[in-house]
PDB file of C-alpha atoms in Angstrom:
ATOM      1  CA  MET H1279    -106.345 -63.927 -46.641  1.00 49.00           C
ATOM      2  CA  ILE H1280    -108.309 -60.930 -45.499  1.00 51.00           C
ATOM      3  CA  VAL H1281    -107.144 -60.681 -41.498  1.00 51.00           C
ATOM      4  CA  PRO H1282    -110.220 -59.784 -39.509  1.00 51.00           C
ATOM      5  CA  ASN H1283    -110.055 -57.058 -37.144  1.00 49.00           C
ATOM      6  CA  PRO H1284    -110.962 -58.811 -33.903  1.00 45.00           C
ATOM      7  CA  HIS H1285    -111.268 -55.226 -31.922  1.00 45.00           C
ATOM      8  CA  ARG H1286    -113.980 -53.885 -34.810  1.00 44.00           C
ATOM      9  CA  GLU H1287    -116.427 -53.219 -32.121  1.00 45.00           C
ATOM     10  CA  ASN H1288    -114.197 -51.124 -30.117  1.00 45.00           C
ATOM     11  CA  TYR H1289    -112.902 -48.694 -32.773  1.00 43.00           C
ATOM     12  CA  VAL H1290    -116.426 -47.510 -34.336  1.00 43.00           C
ATOM     13  CA  LYS H1291    -118.367 -45.756 -31.976  1.00 40.00           C
ATOM     14  CA  GLU H1292    -121.368 -45.279 -34.159  1.00 41.00           C
ATOM     15  CA  LYS H1293    -123.904 -48.105 -35.191  1.00 37.00           C
ATOM     16  CA  MET H1294    -122.518 -49.508 -38.310  1.00 48.00           C
ATOM     17  CA  GLU H1295    -123.816 -51.690 -40.760  1.00 50.00           C
ATOM     18  CA  HIS H1296    -121.599 -54.819 -42.455  1.00 58.00           C
ATOM     19  CA  ALA H1297    -118.431 -53.910 -43.521  1.00 68.00           C
ATOM     20  CA  PRO H1298    -118.989 -54.189 -47.401  1.00 87.00           C
ATOM     21  CA  ILE H1299    -116.912 -56.416 -49.128  1.00 93.00           C
ATOM     22  CA  VAL H1300    -116.962 -55.971 -53.432  1.00 95.00           C
ATOM     23  CA  VAL H1301    -115.410 -57.888 -55.940  1.00 95.00           C
ATOM     24  CA  ASP H1302    -112.842 -56.039 -58.718  1.00 95.00           C
ATOM     25  CA  PRO H1303    -114.421 -56.402 -61.797  1.00 93.00           C
ATOM     26  CA  ARG H1304    -110.514 -56.042 -63.477  1.00 93.00           C
ATOM     27  CA  THR H1305    -109.078 -59.060 -61.611  1.00 94.00           C
ATOM     28  CA  GLY H1306    -112.060 -60.995 -59.729  1.00 95.00           C
ATOM     29  CA  ASN H1307    -110.162 -60.109 -56.499  1.00 96.00           C
ATOM     30  CA  THR H1308    -112.271 -59.339 -53.263  1.00 97.00           C
ATOM     31  CA  VAL H1309    -111.737 -56.076 -51.622  1.00 97.00           C
ATOM     32  CA  ALA H1310    -112.798 -54.912 -47.792  1.00 95.00           C
ATOM     33  CA  GLU H1311    -111.810 -53.590 -45.092  1.00 93.00           C
ATOM     34  CA  GLY H1312    -108.712 -55.042 -43.295  1.00 89.00           C
ATOM     35  CA  SER H1313    -107.797 -52.658 -40.408  1.00 87.00           C
ATOM     36  CA  PRO H1314    -109.169 -49.657 -40.058  1.00 87.00           C
ATOM     37  CA  GLY H1315    -109.195 -47.540 -43.027  1.00 90.00           C
ATOM     38  CA  VAL H1316    -107.151 -49.649 -45.189  1.00 94.00           C
ATOM     39  CA  LEU H1317    -108.500 -51.572 -47.810  1.00 95.00           C
ATOM     40  CA  GLN H1318    -107.308 -55.220 -48.184  1.00 96.00           C
ATOM     41  CA  PHE H1319    -107.404 -56.958 -51.536  1.00 97.00           C
ATOM     42  CA  TYR H1320    -107.565 -60.678 -52.003  1.00 97.00           C
ATOM     43  CA  ASN H1321    -107.209 -63.115 -54.620  1.00 97.00           C
ATOM     44  CA  PRO H1322    -109.614 -66.016 -53.905  1.00 95.00           C
ATOM     45  CA  VAL H1323    -108.339 -68.286 -56.504  1.00 96.00           C
ATOM     46  CA  SER H1324    -104.397 -68.470 -54.742  1.00 96.00           C
ATOM     47  CA  ASP H1325    -105.655 -67.623 -51.332  1.00 96.00           C
ATOM     48  CA  LYS H1326    -103.588 -64.741 -51.038  1.00 96.00           C
ATOM     49  CA  HIS H1327    -103.455 -61.268 -49.608  1.00 96.00           C
ATOM     50  CA  VAL H1328    -102.524 -59.329 -52.976  1.00 96.00           C
ATOM     51  CA  ASN H1329    -102.595 -55.431 -52.151  1.00 95.00           C
ATOM     52  CA  SER H1330    -103.499 -53.116 -49.671  1.00 96.00           C
ATOM     53  CA  LEU H1331    -104.733 -49.234 -50.105  1.00 96.00           C
ATOM     54  CA  LEU H1332    -104.456 -46.789 -47.230  1.00 94.00           C
ATOM     55  CA  VAL H1333    -107.679 -44.906 -47.622  1.00 94.00           C
ATOM     56  CA  ALA H1334    -108.172 -42.990 -44.544  1.00 90.00           C
ATOM     57  CA  LYS H1335    -105.480 -41.935 -41.933  1.00 83.00           C
ATOM     58  CA  ASN H1336    -105.744 -42.839 -38.261  1.00 79.00           C
ATOM     59  CA  TYR H1337    -104.709 -40.555 -35.571  1.00 69.00           C
ATOM     60  CA  LEU H1338    -103.765 -41.843 -32.152  1.00 64.00           C
ATOM     61  CA  ASP H1339    -101.776 -39.347 -29.862  1.00 63.00           C
ATOM     62  CA  ASP H1340    -101.890 -37.445 -26.803  1.00 61.00           C
ATOM     63  CA  HIS H1341    -104.208 -34.940 -28.291  1.00 61.00           C
ATOM     64  CA  THR H1342    -106.116 -36.603 -31.037  1.00 60.00           C
ATOM     65  CA  SER H1343    -107.758 -39.778 -31.109  1.00 64.00           C
ATOM     66  CA  CYS H1344    -109.556 -40.618 -34.590  1.00 72.00           C
ATOM     67  CA  ILE H1345    -110.283 -44.111 -36.119  1.00 77.00           C
ATOM     68  CA  ALA H1346    -111.583 -44.039 -39.688  1.00 84.00           C
ATOM     69  CA  THR H1347    -113.823 -46.678 -41.261  1.00 88.00           C
ATOM     70  CA  ILE H1348    -114.380 -47.367 -44.501  1.00 93.00           C
ATOM     71  CA  SER H1349    -118.486 -47.530 -44.948  1.00 92.00           C
ATOM     72  CA  GLN H1350    -118.559 -47.969 -48.401  1.00 94.00           C
ATOM     73  CA  ILE H1351    -116.670 -49.290 -51.595  1.00 95.00           C
ATOM     74  CA  CYS H1352    -117.883 -49.098 -55.183  1.00 94.00           C
ATOM     75  CA  PHE H1353    -116.030 -49.978 -58.876  1.00 95.00           C
ATOM     76  CA  ALA H1354    -116.708 -47.875 -61.690  1.00 92.00           C
ATOM     77  CA  TYR H1355    -115.578 -48.025 -65.276  1.00 90.00           C
ATOM     78  CA  ASN H1356    -115.236 -51.717 -65.110  1.00 88.00           C
ATOM     79  CA  GLY H1357    -112.825 -51.623 -62.046  1.00 91.00           C
ATOM     80  CA  ASN H1358    -110.785 -48.625 -63.163  1.00 92.00           C
ATOM     81  CA  TRP H1359    -111.998 -46.289 -60.875  1.00 94.00           C
ATOM     82  CA  LEU H1360    -112.241 -47.248 -57.110  1.00 95.00           C
ATOM     83  CA  VAL H1361    -114.712 -45.022 -55.025  1.00 96.00           C
ATOM     84  CA  THR H1362    -114.492 -45.152 -51.327  1.00 95.00           C
ATOM     85  CA  VAL H1363    -116.493 -43.539 -48.533  1.00 94.00           C
ATOM     86  CA  ASP H1364    -115.067 -43.180 -44.849  1.00 92.00           C
ATOM     87  CA  VAL H1365    -116.118 -41.931 -41.972  1.00 89.00           C
ATOM     88  CA  ARG H1366    -114.827 -40.563 -38.754  1.00 81.00           C
ATOM     89  CA  SER H1367    -116.011 -39.034 -35.233  1.00 69.00           C
ATOM     90  CA  PHE H1368    -114.731 -36.327 -34.139  1.00 60.00           C
ATOM     91  CA  ASP H1369    -113.852 -32.778 -33.436  1.00 54.00           C
ATOM     92  CA  LYS H1370    -110.905 -30.685 -34.581  1.00 52.00           C
ATOM     93  CA  PHE H1371    -109.583 -31.286 -30.805  1.00 51.00           C
ATOM     94  CA  GLY H1372    -110.235 -34.846 -31.170  1.00 49.00           C
ATOM     95  CA  ARG H1373    -113.236 -35.008 -28.779  1.00 52.00           C
ATOM     96  CA  ASP H1374    -116.035 -37.352 -29.702  1.00 53.00           C
ATOM     97  CA  LYS H1375    -119.039 -35.605 -30.761  1.00 55.00           C
ATOM     98  CA  LYS H1376    -121.999 -37.689 -30.243  1.00 56.00           C
ATOM     99  CA  GLY H1377    -124.338 -37.816 -33.485  1.00 49.00           C
ATOM    100  CA  GLU H1378    -121.475 -36.195 -35.776  1.00 60.00           C
ATOM    101  CA  ILE H1379    -120.022 -38.092 -38.517  1.00 67.00           C
ATOM    102  CA  TYR H1380    -117.498 -36.348 -40.826  1.00 78.00           C
ATOM    103  CA  SER H1381    -117.377 -38.660 -44.140  1.00 87.00           C
ATOM    104  CA  SER H1382    -115.020 -38.092 -47.119  1.00 91.00           C
ATOM    105  CA  ILE H1383    -116.065 -39.652 -50.664  1.00 95.00           C
ATOM    106  CA  LYS H1384    -112.736 -40.715 -52.630  1.00 96.00           C
ATOM    107  CA  PHE H1385    -112.160 -41.270 -56.078  1.00 96.00           C
ATOM    108  CA  TRP H1386    -109.168 -43.361 -56.758  1.00 96.00           C
ATOM    109  CA  ARG H1387    -107.819 -44.160 -60.478  1.00 95.00           C
ATOM    110  CA  TYR H1388    -106.338 -47.249 -61.666  1.00 95.00           C
ATOM    111  CA  SER H1389    -102.519 -46.830 -63.138  1.00 94.00           C
ATOM    112  CA  ASP H1390    -101.420 -49.255 -65.398  1.00 93.00           C
ATOM    113  CA  ILE H1391     -97.725 -47.902 -64.453  1.00 94.00           C
ATOM    114  CA  THR H1392     -97.959 -48.209 -60.801  1.00 94.00           C
ATOM    115  CA  GLN H1393    -100.458 -51.329 -60.953  1.00 93.00           C
ATOM    116  CA  GLU H1394    -102.075 -49.516 -57.956  1.00 95.00           C
ATOM    117  CA  PHE H1395    -105.255 -47.156 -57.573  1.00 97.00           C
ATOM    118  CA  GLU H1396    -104.183 -43.375 -56.545  1.00 96.00           C
ATOM    119  CA  LEU H1397    -106.407 -40.681 -55.639  1.00 96.00           C
ATOM    120  CA  ALA H1398    -107.644 -38.695 -57.879  1.00 94.00           C
ATOM    121  CA  THR H1399    -110.749 -36.799 -56.053  1.00 94.00           C
ATOM    122  CA  GLN H1400    -111.640 -36.127 -52.457  1.00 94.00           C
ATOM    123  CA  VAL H1401    -114.728 -34.506 -51.226  1.00 93.00           C
ATOM    124  CA  THR H1402    -115.598 -34.075 -47.861  1.00 89.00           C
ATOM    125  CA  ALA H1403    -118.899 -34.142 -46.450  1.00 86.00           C
ATOM    126  CA  PRO H1404    -120.755 -35.326 -49.547  1.00 90.00           C
ATOM    127  CA  HIS H1405    -123.691 -36.061 -47.331  1.00 90.00           C
ATOM    128  CA  ASP H1406    -124.991 -35.891 -44.125  1.00 84.00           C
ATOM    129  CA  ARG H1407    -124.108 -39.214 -43.513  1.00 85.00           C
ATOM    130  CA  VAL H1408    -123.767 -41.693 -46.822  1.00 91.00           C
ATOM    131  CA  THR H1409    -126.182 -44.160 -46.639  1.00 91.00           C
ATOM    132  CA  SER H1410    -125.349 -45.997 -50.229  1.00 93.00           C
ATOM    133  CA  ILE H1411    -123.440 -45.604 -53.272  1.00 94.00           C
ATOM    134  CA  SER H1412    -123.666 -47.504 -56.765  1.00 94.00           C
ATOM    135  CA  SER H1413    -122.368 -47.179 -60.282  1.00 93.00           C
ATOM    136  CA  CYS H1414    -123.871 -47.470 -63.698  1.00 88.00           C
ATOM    137  CA  ALA H1415    -121.888 -49.843 -65.825  1.00 73.00           C
ATOM    138  CA  THR H1416    -122.836 -47.911 -69.057  1.00 74.00           C
ATOM    139  CA  SER H1417    -122.668 -44.129 -68.120  1.00 81.00           C
ATOM    140  CA  GLY H1418    -120.070 -44.433 -65.719  1.00 85.00           C
ATOM    141  CA  ARG H1419    -121.710 -42.213 -63.249  1.00 93.00           C
ATOM    142  CA  VAL H1420    -121.657 -43.054 -59.205  1.00 95.00           C
ATOM    143  CA  VAL H1421    -124.733 -42.202 -57.386  1.00 96.00           C
ATOM    144  CA  THR H1422    -124.947 -42.069 -53.474  1.00 95.00           C
ATOM    145  CA  THR H1423    -127.159 -41.526 -51.125  1.00 95.00           C
ATOM    146  CA  GLY H1424    -127.502 -39.453 -47.589  1.00 93.00           C
ATOM    147  CA  SER H1425    -129.441 -39.730 -44.810  1.00 91.00           C
ATOM    148  CA  GLU H1426    -130.510 -36.258 -44.864  1.00 92.00           C
ATOM    149  CA  GLY H1427    -133.001 -37.883 -48.040  1.00 94.00           C
ATOM    150  CA  LYS H1428    -130.594 -36.727 -51.285  1.00 95.00           C
ATOM    151  CA  PHE H1429    -129.414 -38.505 -53.748  1.00 96.00           C
ATOM    152  CA  ALA H1430    -125.914 -37.084 -55.719  1.00 96.00           C
ATOM    153  CA  ILE H1431    -125.118 -37.749 -58.770  1.00 96.00           C
ATOM    154  CA  TRP H1432    -121.077 -37.818 -59.884  1.00 95.00           C
ATOM    155  CA  GLU H1433    -119.551 -37.718 -62.982  1.00 95.00           C
ATOM    156  CA  LYS H1434    -115.843 -38.303 -63.886  1.00 93.00           C
ATOM    157  CA  ILE H1435    -114.331 -35.045 -66.113  1.00 92.00           C
ATOM    158  CA  SER H1436    -111.273 -34.682 -67.824  1.00 87.00           C
ATOM    159  CA  LEU H1437    -109.263 -31.637 -68.314  1.00 80.00           C
ATOM    160  CA  ALA H1438    -106.581 -30.626 -70.590  1.00 72.00           C
ATOM    161  CA  HIS H1439    -103.608 -28.970 -69.295  1.00 62.00           C
ATOM    162  CA  ALA H1440    -102.048 -26.031 -70.991  1.00 59.00           C
ATOM    163  CA  GLU H1441     -98.758 -26.663 -70.058  1.00 66.00           C
ATOM    164  CA  GLU H1442     -98.218 -30.065 -70.962  1.00 63.00           C
ATOM    165  CA  GLU H1443     -99.502 -31.245 -74.357  1.00 64.00           C
ATOM    166  CA  ASN H1444    -101.436 -34.568 -74.645  1.00 64.00           C
ATOM    167  CA  TYR H1445    -101.763 -34.449 -70.730  1.00 61.00           C
ATOM    168  CA  ILE H1446    -105.451 -34.690 -69.625  1.00 67.00           C
ATOM    169  CA  ASP H1447    -106.161 -34.691 -65.756  1.00 82.00           C
ATOM    170  CA  GLU H1448    -109.549 -36.547 -64.748  1.00 89.00           C
ATOM    171  CA  SER H1449    -111.303 -35.939 -61.851  1.00 91.00           C
ATOM    172  CA  TRP H1450    -114.750 -36.412 -60.557  1.00 94.00           C
ATOM    173  CA  ARG H1451    -117.547 -33.602 -59.840  1.00 94.00           C
ATOM    174  CA  CYS H1452    -121.278 -33.630 -58.461  1.00 94.00           C
ATOM    175  CA  ARG H1453    -123.437 -33.068 -61.284  1.00 94.00           C
ATOM    176  CA  SER H1454    -126.716 -33.099 -59.602  1.00 95.00           C
ATOM    177  CA  VAL H1455    -128.516 -33.277 -56.595  1.00 95.00           C
ATOM    178  CA  GLY H1456    -132.200 -34.387 -55.735  1.00 95.00           C
ATOM    179  CA  TYR H1457    -134.119 -35.522 -53.254  1.00 95.00           C
ATOM    180  CA  TYR H1458    -135.975 -39.121 -52.857  1.00 89.00           C
TER     181      TYR H1458
END
């Protein structure tokens, strides 16, 4: 069962919409943020928690206080890729700066070997604030929109390594940006 976080209002200082929940197209599991920065995978058929994924580390010590939340979740390429957006509000000294939100978009590749999602690409500050994310089933492209009125189209690229034969590294890049 997905464990609710009773302190959700306490650790998010900015106004957030409802936390996202999506269905993993590979397994039918539901995916949602459990504790801050952690995705939980829940199997509704067996009524069991089946996996967790640490998307963003939280920093809480005497000098730095930063709680990350997952604001967007999306699957691409039939569930073989997971795309997340995490947000946090802090500066490098740990002080809150009102109105400034730091975000990262992360592209996670599902590994058949480890049976888990592994981080492949991370982009810091893809928009002022990511307001939505969506993927296209046929092309695999991912589109994000931002509070500054821009959209970005992301695509997966494959790079062959010269050192190792038959090894192809996959990552994501911003293909184009426009205004809406």
